[in-house]
Every structure is written in structure tokens, then in C-alpha cells.
Amino acid sequence: SLLLEKLEGYRDLPSWPIDIDTWMRIGALGCRIGKVPEQHYGWRQHVLQSTRNHGRCGIDRLRHCKAHFLLKSLSQQVRRLEIWSTGHTLDSWAETLRE
């Protein structure tokens, strides 16, 4: 499978969510990722789920993961990056990308 052969499985990182790390690595391989119009399963979330309360699943950790893969995907020739947003969201992205 793609997960085992190309990605060598999940990476249990303390720094950000395992699932988003996996999706970002799949995208980095050049695979097409998208939504299908049909519903194939149902998913119920509750307040005790780790996706709701684990420290590595917070919005700041998710932003760090996305920034990591974004910066990794850019060509060496890219010298400037513009992020369009407002307020706290823009400030948070600017801070994360500077790290």
C-alpha cells in the first residue's frame, strides 16, 4: 500500500497530529487528494477524543504542520511569500512562518 511502501507508515510525532502529517506527506508525493461526492462512512466526535483535547491537535500545532510542508514544497527561487488574512490569523501565520 502507499502508506507502507512510500510513507513507511504513520509517524507518531509529538509536534502535530498524525493524520494531517500523513495527508501532507501523501500530497508531497504528488498524489491527488480530494473529496468524493458520496458519503462512505459516518464519524461522530465527542469531547474526550484526542482530536479535541490532545496538545498536538491544537490549531497552533496544525498551523505549524501546514507551514512546515508549505515551506518544504517551495522552490529555492522563492524569496517572498504572501499570506492573505486578517487579525489574529494573519499574525499567527506570520509568526509561524518566521520560526
mmCIF file of N, CA, C and O in Angstrom:
data_model
loop_
_atom_site.group_PDB
_atom_site.id
_atom_site.type_symbol
_atom_site.label_atom_id
_atom_site.label_comp_id
_atom_site.label_asym_id
_atom_site.label_seq_id
_atom_site.Cartn_x
_atom_site.Cartn_y
_atom_site.Cartn_z
ATOM 1 N N SER A 1 0.832 -1.185 0.000
ATOM 2 C CA SER A 1 0.000 0.000 0.000
ATOM 3 C C SER A 1 0.877 1.248 0.000
ATOM 4 O O SER A 1 2.034 1.213 0.409
ATOM 5 N N LEU A 2 0.304 2.352 -0.407
ATOM 6 C CA LEU A 2 1.007 3.644 -0.428
ATOM 7 C C LEU A 2 1.523 3.996 0.962
ATOM 8 O O LEU A 2 2.664 4.429 1.124
ATOM 9 N N LEU A 3 0.690 3.780 1.965
ATOM 10 C CA LEU A 3 1.074 4.136 3.329
ATOM 11 C C LEU A 3 2.320 3.384 3.777
ATOM 12 O O LEU A 3 3.231 3.967 4.360
ATOM 13 N N LEU A 4 2.380 2.121 3.474
ATOM 14 C CA LEU A 4 3.534 1.331 3.913
ATOM 15 C C LEU A 4 4.734 1.473 2.989
ATOM 16 O O LEU A 4 5.857 1.667 3.441
ATOM 17 N N GLU A 5 4.514 1.372 1.692
ATOM 18 C CA GLU A 5 5.627 1.359 0.744
ATOM 19 C C GLU A 5 6.305 2.717 0.585
ATOM 20 O O GLU A 5 7.527 2.803 0.544
ATOM 21 N N LYS A 6 5.543 3.776 0.459
ATOM 22 C CA LYS A 6 6.116 5.095 0.190
ATOM 23 C C LYS A 6 6.336 5.923 1.449
ATOM 24 O O LYS A 6 7.330 6.625 1.571
ATOM 25 N N LEU A 7 5.395 5.849 2.373
ATOM 26 C CA LEU A 7 5.476 6.681 3.567
ATOM 27 C C LEU A 7 6.104 5.956 4.753
ATOM 28 O O LEU A 7 6.401 6.564 5.768
ATOM 29 N N GLU A 8 6.245 4.652 4.623
ATOM 30 C CA GLU A 8 6.755 3.816 5.713
ATOM 31 C C GLU A 8 5.890 3.941 6.958
ATOM 32 O O GLU A 8 6.374 4.005 8.083
ATOM 33 N N GLY A 9 4.585 4.012 6.751
ATOM 34 C CA GLY A 9 3.618 4.034 7.844
ATOM 35 C C GLY A 9 3.384 5.411 8.432
ATOM 36 O O GLY A 9 3.860 6.418 7.922
ATOM 37 N N TYR A 10 2.642 5.415 9.521
ATOM 38 C CA TYR A 10 2.365 6.650 10.249
ATOM 39 C C TYR A 10 3.609 7.079 11.012
ATOM 40 O O TYR A 10 4.420 6.263 11.422
ATOM 41 N N ARG A 11 3.740 8.388 11.236
ATOM 42 C CA ARG A 11 4.789 8.916 12.110
ATOM 43 C C ARG A 11 4.105 9.458 13.351
ATOM 44 O O ARG A 11 3.289 10.371 13.259
ATOM 45 N N ASP A 12 4.418 8.885 14.481
ATOM 46 C CA ASP A 12 3.812 9.327 15.728
ATOM 47 C C ASP A 12 4.652 10.454 16.306
ATOM 48 O O ASP A 12 5.493 10.261 17.173
ATOM 49 N N LEU A 13 4.427 11.667 15.784
ATOM 50 C CA LEU A 13 5.199 12.836 16.185
ATOM 51 C C LEU A 13 4.531 13.560 17.334
ATOM 52 O O LEU A 13 3.313 13.694 17.350
ATOM 53 N N PRO A 14 5.307 14.065 18.280
ATOM 54 C CA PRO A 14 4.702 14.834 19.371
ATOM 55 C C PRO A 14 4.323 16.255 18.959
ATOM 56 O O PRO A 14 3.627 16.945 19.675
ATOM 57 N N SER A 15 4.784 16.687 17.778
ATOM 58 C CA SER A 15 4.647 18.090 17.398
ATOM 59 C C SER A 15 3.357 18.452 16.676
ATOM 60 O O SER A 15 2.960 19.615 16.685
ATOM 61 N N TRP A 16 2.705 17.507 16.013
ATOM 62 C CA TRP A 16 1.442 17.819 15.353
ATOM 63 C C TRP A 16 0.648 16.542 15.096
ATOM 64 O O TRP A 16 1.146 15.437 15.256
ATOM 65 N N PRO A 17 -0.620 16.662 14.672
ATOM 66 C CA PRO A 17 -1.499 15.499 14.512
ATOM 67 C C PRO A 17 -0.972 14.480 13.499
ATOM 68 O O PRO A 17 -0.463 14.845 12.440
ATOM 69 N N ILE A 18 -1.098 13.220 13.848
ATOM 70 C CA ILE A 18 -0.631 12.122 12.997
ATOM 71 C C ILE A 18 -1.354 12.119 11.660
ATOM 72 O O ILE A 18 -0.746 11.932 10.609
ATOM 73 N N ASP A 19 -2.676 12.328 11.685
ATOM 74 C CA ASP A 19 -3.441 12.237 10.443
ATOM 75 C C ASP A 19 -3.074 13.343 9.462
ATOM 76 O O ASP A 19 -2.869 13.086 8.277
ATOM 77 N N ILE A 20 -2.935 14.587 9.931
ATOM 78 C CA ILE A 20 -2.596 15.662 8.999
ATOM 79 C C ILE A 20 -1.185 15.481 8.473
ATOM 80 O O ILE A 20 -0.901 15.765 7.310
ATOM 81 N N ASP A 21 -0.275 14.977 9.309
ATOM 82 C CA ASP A 21 1.083 14.686 8.854
ATOM 83 C C ASP A 21 1.037 13.676 7.710
ATOM 84 O O ASP A 21 1.714 13.833 6.685
ATOM 85 N N THR A 22 0.212 12.645 7.861
ATOM 86 C CA THR A 22 0.097 11.621 6.823
ATOM 87 C C THR A 22 -0.470 12.208 5.536
ATOM 88 O O THR A 22 0.062 11.965 4.452
ATOM 89 N N TRP A 23 -1.541 13.000 5.630
ATOM 90 C CA TRP A 23 -2.136 13.609 4.432
ATOM 91 C C TRP A 23 -1.146 14.547 3.739
ATOM 92 O O TRP A 23 -1.051 14.569 2.512
ATOM 93 N N MET A 24 -0.404 15.310 4.522
ATOM 94 C CA MET A 24 0.559 16.245 3.927
ATOM 95 C C MET A 24 1.691 15.480 3.235
ATOM 96 O O MET A 24 2.154 15.884 2.159
ATOM 97 N N ARG A 25 2.131 14.372 3.807
ATOM 98 C CA ARG A 25 3.181 13.568 3.174
ATOM 99 C C ARG A 25 2.666 12.899 1.899
ATOM 100 O O ARG A 25 3.397 12.781 0.922
ATOM 101 N N ILE A 26 1.405 12.486 1.905
ATOM 102 C CA ILE A 26 0.807 11.915 0.685
ATOM 103 C C ILE A 26 0.774 12.982 -0.407
ATOM 104 O O ILE A 26 1.134 12.720 -1.551
ATOM 105 N N GLY A 27 0.363 14.187 -0.060
ATOM 106 C CA GLY A 27 0.355 15.287 -1.025
ATOM 107 C C GLY A 27 1.747 15.607 -1.535
ATOM 108 O O GLY A 27 1.940 15.892 -2.714
ATOM 109 N N ALA A 28 2.745 15.548 -0.649
ATOM 110 C CA ALA A 28 4.128 15.831 -1.041
ATOM 111 C C ALA A 28 4.657 14.808 -2.043
ATOM 112 O O ALA A 28 5.563 15.101 -2.818
ATOM 113 N N LEU A 29 4.066 13.621 -2.043
ATOM 114 C CA LEU A 29 4.455 12.601 -3.025
ATOM 115 C C LEU A 29 3.882 12.894 -4.410
ATOM 116 O O LEU A 29 4.238 12.247 -5.380
ATOM 117 N N GLY A 30 2.981 13.862 -4.474
ATOM 118 C CA GLY A 30 2.359 14.200 -5.751
ATOM 119 C C GLY A 30 1.034 13.500 -5.991
ATOM 120 O O GLY A 30 0.481 13.570 -7.088
ATOM 121 N N CYS A 31 0.509 12.834 -4.993
ATOM 122 C CA CYS A 31 -0.779 12.147 -5.132
ATOM 123 C C CYS A 31 -1.912 13.167 -5.117
ATOM 124 O O CYS A 31 -1.839 14.176 -4.432
ATOM 125 N N ARG A 32 -2.943 12.892 -5.886
ATOM 126 C CA ARG A 32 -4.130 13.751 -5.876
ATOM 127 C C ARG A 32 -4.971 13.407 -4.672
ATOM 128 O O ARG A 32 -5.237 12.247 -4.393
ATOM 129 N N ILE A 33 -5.392 14.430 -3.976
ATOM 130 C CA ILE A 33 -6.229 14.260 -2.793
ATOM 131 C C ILE A 33 -7.474 15.103 -2.992
ATOM 132 O O ILE A 33 -7.392 16.237 -3.441
ATOM 133 N N GLY A 34 -8.611 14.545 -2.676
ATOM 134 C CA GLY A 34 -9.841 15.300 -2.834
ATOM 135 C C GLY A 34 -10.994 14.627 -2.122
ATOM 136 O O GLY A 34 -10.838 13.584 -1.499
ATOM 137 N N LYS A 35 -12.147 15.242 -2.231
ATOM 138 C CA LYS A 35 -13.359 14.704 -1.632
ATOM 139 C C LYS A 35 -14.183 14.024 -2.714
ATOM 140 O O LYS A 35 -14.242 14.501 -3.836
ATOM 141 N N VAL A 36 -14.799 12.935 -2.355
ATOM 142 C CA VAL A 36 -15.735 12.284 -3.262
ATOM 143 C C VAL A 36 -17.139 12.749 -2.877
ATOM 144 O O VAL A 36 -17.390 13.049 -1.697
ATOM 145 N N PRO A 37 -18.044 12.840 -3.841
ATOM 146 C CA PRO A 37 -19.374 13.381 -3.525
ATOM 147 C C PRO A 37 -20.229 12.455 -2.648
ATOM 148 O O PRO A 37 -21.093 12.917 -1.923
ATOM 149 N N GLU A 38 -19.981 11.156 -2.685
ATOM 150 C CA GLU A 38 -20.802 10.224 -1.915
ATOM 151 C C GLU A 38 -20.288 10.108 -0.486
ATOM 152 O O GLU A 38 -19.105 10.208 -0.229
ATOM 153 N N GLN A 39 -21.212 9.859 0.443
ATOM 154 C CA GLN A 39 -20.816 9.591 1.825
ATOM 155 C C GLN A 39 -20.487 8.115 1.943
ATOM 156 O O GLN A 39 -21.275 7.252 1.559
ATOM 157 N N HIS A 40 -19.305 7.793 2.453
ATOM 158 C CA HIS A 40 -18.879 6.408 2.587
ATOM 159 C C HIS A 40 -18.881 5.926 4.031
ATOM 160 O O HIS A 40 -18.816 4.731 4.283
ATOM 161 N N TYR A 41 -18.897 6.847 4.981
ATOM 162 C CA TYR A 41 -18.959 6.477 6.387
ATOM 163 C C TYR A 41 -19.431 7.669 7.206
ATOM 164 O O TYR A 41 -19.433 8.796 6.735
ATOM 165 N N GLY A 42 -19.799 7.396 8.433
ATOM 166 C CA GLY A 42 -20.176 8.457 9.356
ATOM 167 C C GLY A 42 -19.127 8.570 10.447
ATOM 168 O O GLY A 42 -18.465 7.598 10.793
ATOM 169 N N TRP A 43 -18.967 9.757 11.004
ATOM 170 C CA TRP A 43 -17.948 9.988 12.014
ATOM 171 C C TRP A 43 -18.546 10.858 13.106
ATOM 172 O O TRP A 43 -19.009 11.956 12.864
ATOM 173 N N ARG A 44 -18.500 10.369 14.304
ATOM 174 C CA ARG A 44 -19.014 11.105 15.451
ATOM 175 C C ARG A 44 -17.836 11.499 16.326
ATOM 176 O O ARG A 44 -16.973 10.699 16.631
ATOM 177 N N GLN A 45 -17.783 12.756 16.712
ATOM 178 C CA GLN A 45 -16.733 13.220 17.622
ATOM 179 C C GLN A 45 -17.339 13.548 18.974
ATOM 180 O O GLN A 45 -18.484 13.996 19.059
ATOM 181 N N HIS A 46 -16.572 13.299 20.014
ATOM 182 C CA HIS A 46 -17.023 13.636 21.360
ATOM 183 C C HIS A 46 -15.916 14.390 22.091
ATOM 184 O O HIS A 46 -14.761 14.400 21.657
ATOM 185 N N VAL A 47 -16.251 15.008 23.194
ATOM 186 C CA VAL A 47 -15.320 15.903 23.889
ATOM 187 C C VAL A 47 -14.088 15.199 24.443
ATOM 188 O O VAL A 47 -13.069 15.840 24.685
ATOM 189 N N LEU A 48 -14.118 13.903 24.638
ATOM 190 C CA LEU A 48 -12.971 13.184 25.193
ATOM 191 C C LEU A 48 -12.015 12.652 24.122
ATOM 192 O O LEU A 48 -10.978 12.084 24.461
ATOM 193 N N GLN A 49 -12.361 12.816 22.848
ATOM 194 C CA GLN A 49 -11.478 12.357 21.777
ATOM 195 C C GLN A 49 -10.166 13.124 21.793
ATOM 196 O O GLN A 49 -10.136 14.324 22.074
ATOM 197 N N SER A 50 -9.087 12.432 21.437
ATOM 198 C CA SER A 50 -7.785 13.104 21.426
ATOM 199 C C SER A 50 -7.746 14.225 20.401
ATOM 200 O O SER A 50 -7.021 15.201 20.577
ATOM 201 N N THR A 51 -8.544 14.126 19.334
ATOM 202 C CA THR A 51 -8.557 15.209 18.350
ATOM 203 C C THR A 51 -9.157 16.486 18.932
ATOM 204 O O THR A 51 -8.988 17.559 18.365
ATOM 205 N N ARG A 52 -9.827 16.377 20.059
ATOM 206 C CA ARG A 52 -10.410 17.545 20.715
ATOM 207 C C ARG A 52 -9.541 18.059 21.875
ATOM 208 O O ARG A 52 -9.609 19.213 22.235
ATOM 209 N N ASN A 53 -8.752 17.159 22.487
ATOM 210 C CA ASN A 53 -8.077 17.593 23.706
ATOM 211 C C ASN A 53 -6.583 17.297 23.794
ATOM 212 O O ASN A 53 -5.950 17.677 24.768
ATOM 213 N N HIS A 54 -5.997 16.612 22.826
ATOM 214 C CA HIS A 54 -4.562 16.334 22.872
ATOM 215 C C HIS A 54 -3.792 17.580 22.442
ATOM 216 O O HIS A 54 -4.157 18.244 21.480
ATOM 217 N N GLY A 55 -2.735 17.907 23.148
ATOM 218 C CA GLY A 55 -1.965 19.115 22.868
ATOM 219 C C GLY A 55 -1.459 19.225 21.441
ATOM 220 O O GLY A 55 -1.401 20.317 20.878
ATOM 221 N N ARG A 56 -1.108 18.113 20.829
ATOM 222 C CA ARG A 56 -0.569 18.193 19.464
ATOM 223 C C ARG A 56 -1.653 18.417 18.411
ATOM 224 O O ARG A 56 -1.346 18.573 17.233
ATOM 225 N N CYS A 57 -2.904 18.434 18.822
ATOM 226 C CA CYS A 57 -4.005 18.609 17.875
ATOM 227 C C CYS A 57 -4.573 20.027 17.893
ATOM 228 O O CYS A 57 -5.573 20.294 17.244
ATOM 229 N N GLY A 58 -3.941 20.942 18.607
ATOM 230 C CA GLY A 58 -4.416 22.316 18.669
ATOM 231 C C GLY A 58 -4.206 23.048 17.355
ATOM 232 O O GLY A 58 -3.411 22.632 16.503
ATOM 233 N N ILE A 59 -4.903 24.155 17.202
ATOM 234 C CA ILE A 59 -4.838 24.925 15.954
ATOM 235 C C ILE A 59 -3.421 25.421 15.678
ATOM 236 O O ILE A 59 -2.983 25.459 14.538
ATOM 237 N N ASP A 60 -2.672 25.757 16.723
ATOM 238 C CA ASP A 60 -1.297 26.217 16.511
ATOM 239 C C ASP A 60 -0.403 25.091 16.005
ATOM 240 O O ASP A 60 0.452 25.297 15.153
ATOM 241 N N ARG A 61 -0.616 23.874 16.483
ATOM 242 C CA ARG A 61 0.154 22.718 16.026
ATOM 243 C C ARG A 61 -0.199 22.380 14.577
ATOM 244 O O ARG A 61 0.655 22.019 13.783
ATOM 245 N N LEU A 62 -1.464 22.488 14.245
ATOM 246 C CA LEU A 62 -1.910 22.251 12.872
ATOM 247 C C LEU A 62 -1.285 23.279 11.933
ATOM 248 O O LEU A 62 -0.790 22.944 10.859
ATOM 249 N N ARG A 63 -1.256 24.533 12.352
ATOM 250 C CA ARG A 63 -0.636 25.586 11.547
ATOM 251 C C ARG A 63 0.860 25.328 11.353
ATOM 252 O O ARG A 63 1.398 25.499 10.268
ATOM 253 N N HIS A 64 1.555 24.876 12.391
ATOM 254 C CA HIS A 64 2.981 24.550 12.268
ATOM 255 C C HIS A 64 3.212 23.425 11.260
ATOM 256 O O HIS A 64 4.154 23.464 10.477
ATOM 257 N N CYS A 65 2.344 22.427 11.281
ATOM 258 C CA CYS A 65 2.453 21.319 10.327
ATOM 259 C C CYS A 65 2.272 21.830 8.904
ATOM 260 O O CYS A 65 3.078 21.532 8.016
ATOM 261 N N LYS A 66 1.226 22.615 8.680
ATOM 262 C CA LYS A 66 0.966 23.151 7.342
ATOM 263 C C LYS A 66 2.109 24.053 6.874
ATOM 264 O O LYS A 66 2.537 23.982 5.713
ATOM 265 N N ALA A 67 2.633 24.879 7.779
ATOM 266 C CA ALA A 67 3.746 25.770 7.423
ATOM 267 C C ALA A 67 4.982 24.959 7.063
ATOM 268 O O ALA A 67 5.688 25.282 6.100
ATOM 269 N N HIS A 68 5.247 23.905 7.810
ATOM 270 C CA HIS A 68 6.393 23.040 7.529
ATOM 271 C C HIS A 68 6.332 22.494 6.108
ATOM 272 O O HIS A 68 7.289 22.591 5.344
ATOM 273 N N PHE A 69 5.185 21.923 5.748
ATOM 274 C CA PHE A 69 5.052 21.326 4.417
ATOM 275 C C PHE A 69 4.982 22.381 3.317
ATOM 276 O O PHE A 69 5.480 22.157 2.220
ATOM 277 N N LEU A 70 4.389 23.534 3.609
ATOM 278 C CA LEU A 70 4.356 24.617 2.633
ATOM 279 C C LEU A 70 5.782 25.068 2.311
ATOM 280 O O LEU A 70 6.177 25.140 1.147
ATOM 281 N N LEU A 71 6.555 25.377 3.338
ATOM 282 C CA LEU A 71 7.919 25.859 3.118
ATOM 283 C C LEU A 71 8.790 24.800 2.451
ATOM 284 O O LEU A 71 9.636 25.112 1.610
ATOM 285 N N LYS A 72 8.566 23.549 2.799
ATOM 286 C CA LYS A 72 9.326 22.438 2.206
ATOM 287 C C LYS A 72 9.011 22.276 0.712
ATOM 288 O O LYS A 72 9.856 21.852 -0.061
ATOM 289 N N SER A 73 7.803 22.647 0.307
ATOM 290 C CA SER A 73 7.377 22.451 -1.083
ATOM 291 C C SER A 73 7.813 23.583 -2.012
ATOM 292 O O SER A 73 7.741 23.449 -3.230
ATOM 293 N N LEU A 74 8.236 24.698 -1.454
ATOM 294 C CA LEU A 74 8.589 25.850 -2.279
ATOM 295 C C LEU A 74 9.937 25.656 -2.980
ATOM 296 O O LEU A 74 10.862 25.079 -2.413
ATOM 297 N N SER A 75 10.025 26.188 -4.158
ATOM 298 C CA SER A 75 11.272 26.172 -4.911
ATOM 299 C C SER A 75 12.311 27.038 -4.202
ATOM 300 O O SER A 75 11.978 28.007 -3.519
ATOM 301 N N GLN A 76 13.579 26.724 -4.410
ATOM 302 C CA GLN A 76 14.675 27.518 -3.846
ATOM 303 C C GLN A 76 14.647 28.953 -4.352
ATOM 304 O O GLN A 76 15.178 29.854 -3.707
ATOM 305 N N GLN A 77 14.037 29.185 -5.513
ATOM 306 C CA GLN A 77 13.987 30.519 -6.094
ATOM 307 C C GLN A 77 12.961 31.427 -5.419
ATOM 308 O O GLN A 77 12.989 32.635 -5.606
ATOM 309 N N VAL A 78 12.062 30.867 -4.631
ATOM 310 C CA VAL A 78 11.047 31.673 -3.961
ATOM 311 C C VAL A 78 11.716 32.486 -2.856
ATOM 312 O O VAL A 78 12.335 31.946 -1.955
ATOM 313 N N ARG A 79 11.598 33.783 -2.955
ATOM 314 C CA ARG A 79 12.209 34.689 -1.981
ATOM 315 C C ARG A 79 11.175 35.427 -1.140
ATOM 316 O O ARG A 79 11.492 36.057 -0.151
ATOM 317 N N ARG A 80 9.936 35.398 -1.588
ATOM 318 C CA ARG A 80 8.885 36.124 -0.880
ATOM 319 C C ARG A 80 7.607 35.289 -0.878
ATOM 320 O O ARG A 80 7.253 34.680 -1.878
ATOM 321 N N LEU A 81 6.922 35.312 0.236
ATOM 322 C CA LEU A 81 5.677 34.575 0.386
ATOM 323 C C LEU A 81 4.653 35.526 0.974
ATOM 324 O O LEU A 81 4.923 36.204 1.955
ATOM 325 N N GLU A 82 3.483 35.609 0.353
ATOM 326 C CA GLU A 82 2.409 36.459 0.869
ATOM 327 C C GLU A 82 1.293 35.590 1.412
ATOM 328 O O GLU A 82 0.836 34.666 0.747
ATOM 329 N N ILE A 83 0.887 35.896 2.614
ATOM 330 C CA ILE A 83 -0.257 35.225 3.233
ATOM 331 C C ILE A 83 -1.331 36.278 3.420
ATOM 332 O O ILE A 83 -1.099 37.307 4.054
ATOM 333 N N TRP A 84 -2.490 36.038 2.874
ATOM 334 C CA TRP A 84 -3.597 36.995 2.966
ATOM 335 C C TRP A 84 -4.586 36.510 4.017
ATOM 336 O O TRP A 84 -5.140 35.420 3.912
ATOM 337 N N SER A 85 -4.807 37.325 4.989
ATOM 338 C CA SER A 85 -5.775 37.045 6.037
ATOM 339 C C SER A 85 -5.940 38.319 6.854
ATOM 340 O O SER A 85 -5.473 39.379 6.439
ATOM 341 N N THR A 86 -6.556 38.215 8.012
ATOM 342 C CA THR A 86 -6.733 39.396 8.859
ATOM 343 C C THR A 86 -6.485 39.039 10.315
ATOM 344 O O THR A 86 -6.534 37.871 10.699
ATOM 345 N N GLY A 87 -6.228 40.053 11.103
ATOM 346 C CA GLY A 87 -6.181 39.938 12.555
ATOM 347 C C GLY A 87 -5.269 38.862 13.092
ATOM 348 O O GLY A 87 -4.149 38.670 12.636
ATOM 349 N N HIS A 88 -5.786 38.150 14.084
ATOM 350 C CA HIS A 88 -5.022 37.130 14.782
ATOM 351 C C HIS A 88 -4.544 36.020 13.850
ATOM 352 O O HIS A 88 -3.426 35.521 13.995
ATOM 353 N N THR A 89 -5.376 35.642 12.898
ATOM 354 C CA THR A 89 -4.994 34.576 11.957
ATOM 355 C C THR A 89 -3.753 34.975 11.178
ATOM 356 O O THR A 89 -2.801 34.202 11.069
ATOM 357 N N LEU A 90 -3.745 36.170 10.663
ATOM 358 C CA LEU A 90 -2.582 36.649 9.905
ATOM 359 C C LEU A 90 -1.355 36.746 10.802
ATOM 360 O O LEU A 90 -0.268 36.302 10.428
ATOM 361 N N ASP A 91 -1.518 37.295 11.983
ATOM 362 C CA ASP A 91 -0.399 37.411 12.924
ATOM 363 C C ASP A 91 0.165 36.034 13.272
ATOM 364 O O ASP A 91 1.386 35.849 13.329
ATOM 365 N N SER A 92 -0.714 35.071 13.489
ATOM 366 C CA SER A 92 -0.280 33.719 13.849
ATOM 367 C C SER A 92 0.500 33.065 12.713
ATOM 368 O O SER A 92 1.527 32.422 12.937
ATOM 369 N N TRP A 93 0.007 33.204 11.476
ATOM 370 C CA TRP A 93 0.720 32.635 10.324
ATOM 371 C C TRP A 93 2.066 33.318 10.128
ATOM 372 O O TRP A 93 3.081 32.659 9.880
ATOM 373 N N ALA A 94 2.104 34.625 10.247
ATOM 374 C CA ALA A 94 3.360 35.362 10.080
ATOM 375 C C ALA A 94 4.386 34.894 11.107
ATOM 376 O O ALA A 94 5.552 34.630 10.770
ATOM 377 N N GLU A 95 3.964 34.748 12.341
ATOM 378 C CA GLU A 95 4.867 34.285 13.406
ATOM 379 C C GLU A 95 5.352 32.863 13.138
ATOM 380 O O GLU A 95 6.549 32.569 13.266
ATOM 381 N N THR A 96 4.449 31.979 12.760
ATOM 382 C CA THR A 96 4.815 30.586 12.493
ATOM 383 C C THR A 96 5.795 30.479 11.337
ATOM 384 O O THR A 96 6.771 29.730 11.408
ATOM 385 N N LEU A 97 5.578 31.224 10.281
ATOM 386 C CA LEU A 97 6.463 31.155 9.108
ATOM 387 C C LEU A 97 7.838 31.759 9.373
ATOM 388 O O LEU A 97 8.800 31.389 8.717
ATOM 389 N N ARG A 98 7.928 32.643 10.333
ATOM 390 C CA ARG A 98 9.233 33.231 10.675
ATOM 391 C C ARG A 98 10.093 32.291 11.501
ATOM 392 O O ARG A 98 11.291 32.461 11.588
ATOM 393 N N GLU A 99 9.468 31.319 12.172
ATOM 394 C CA GLU A 99 10.198 30.406 13.060
ATOM 395 C C GLU A 99 11.151 29.509 12.312
ATOM 396 O O GLU A 99 11.067 29.228 11.200
#
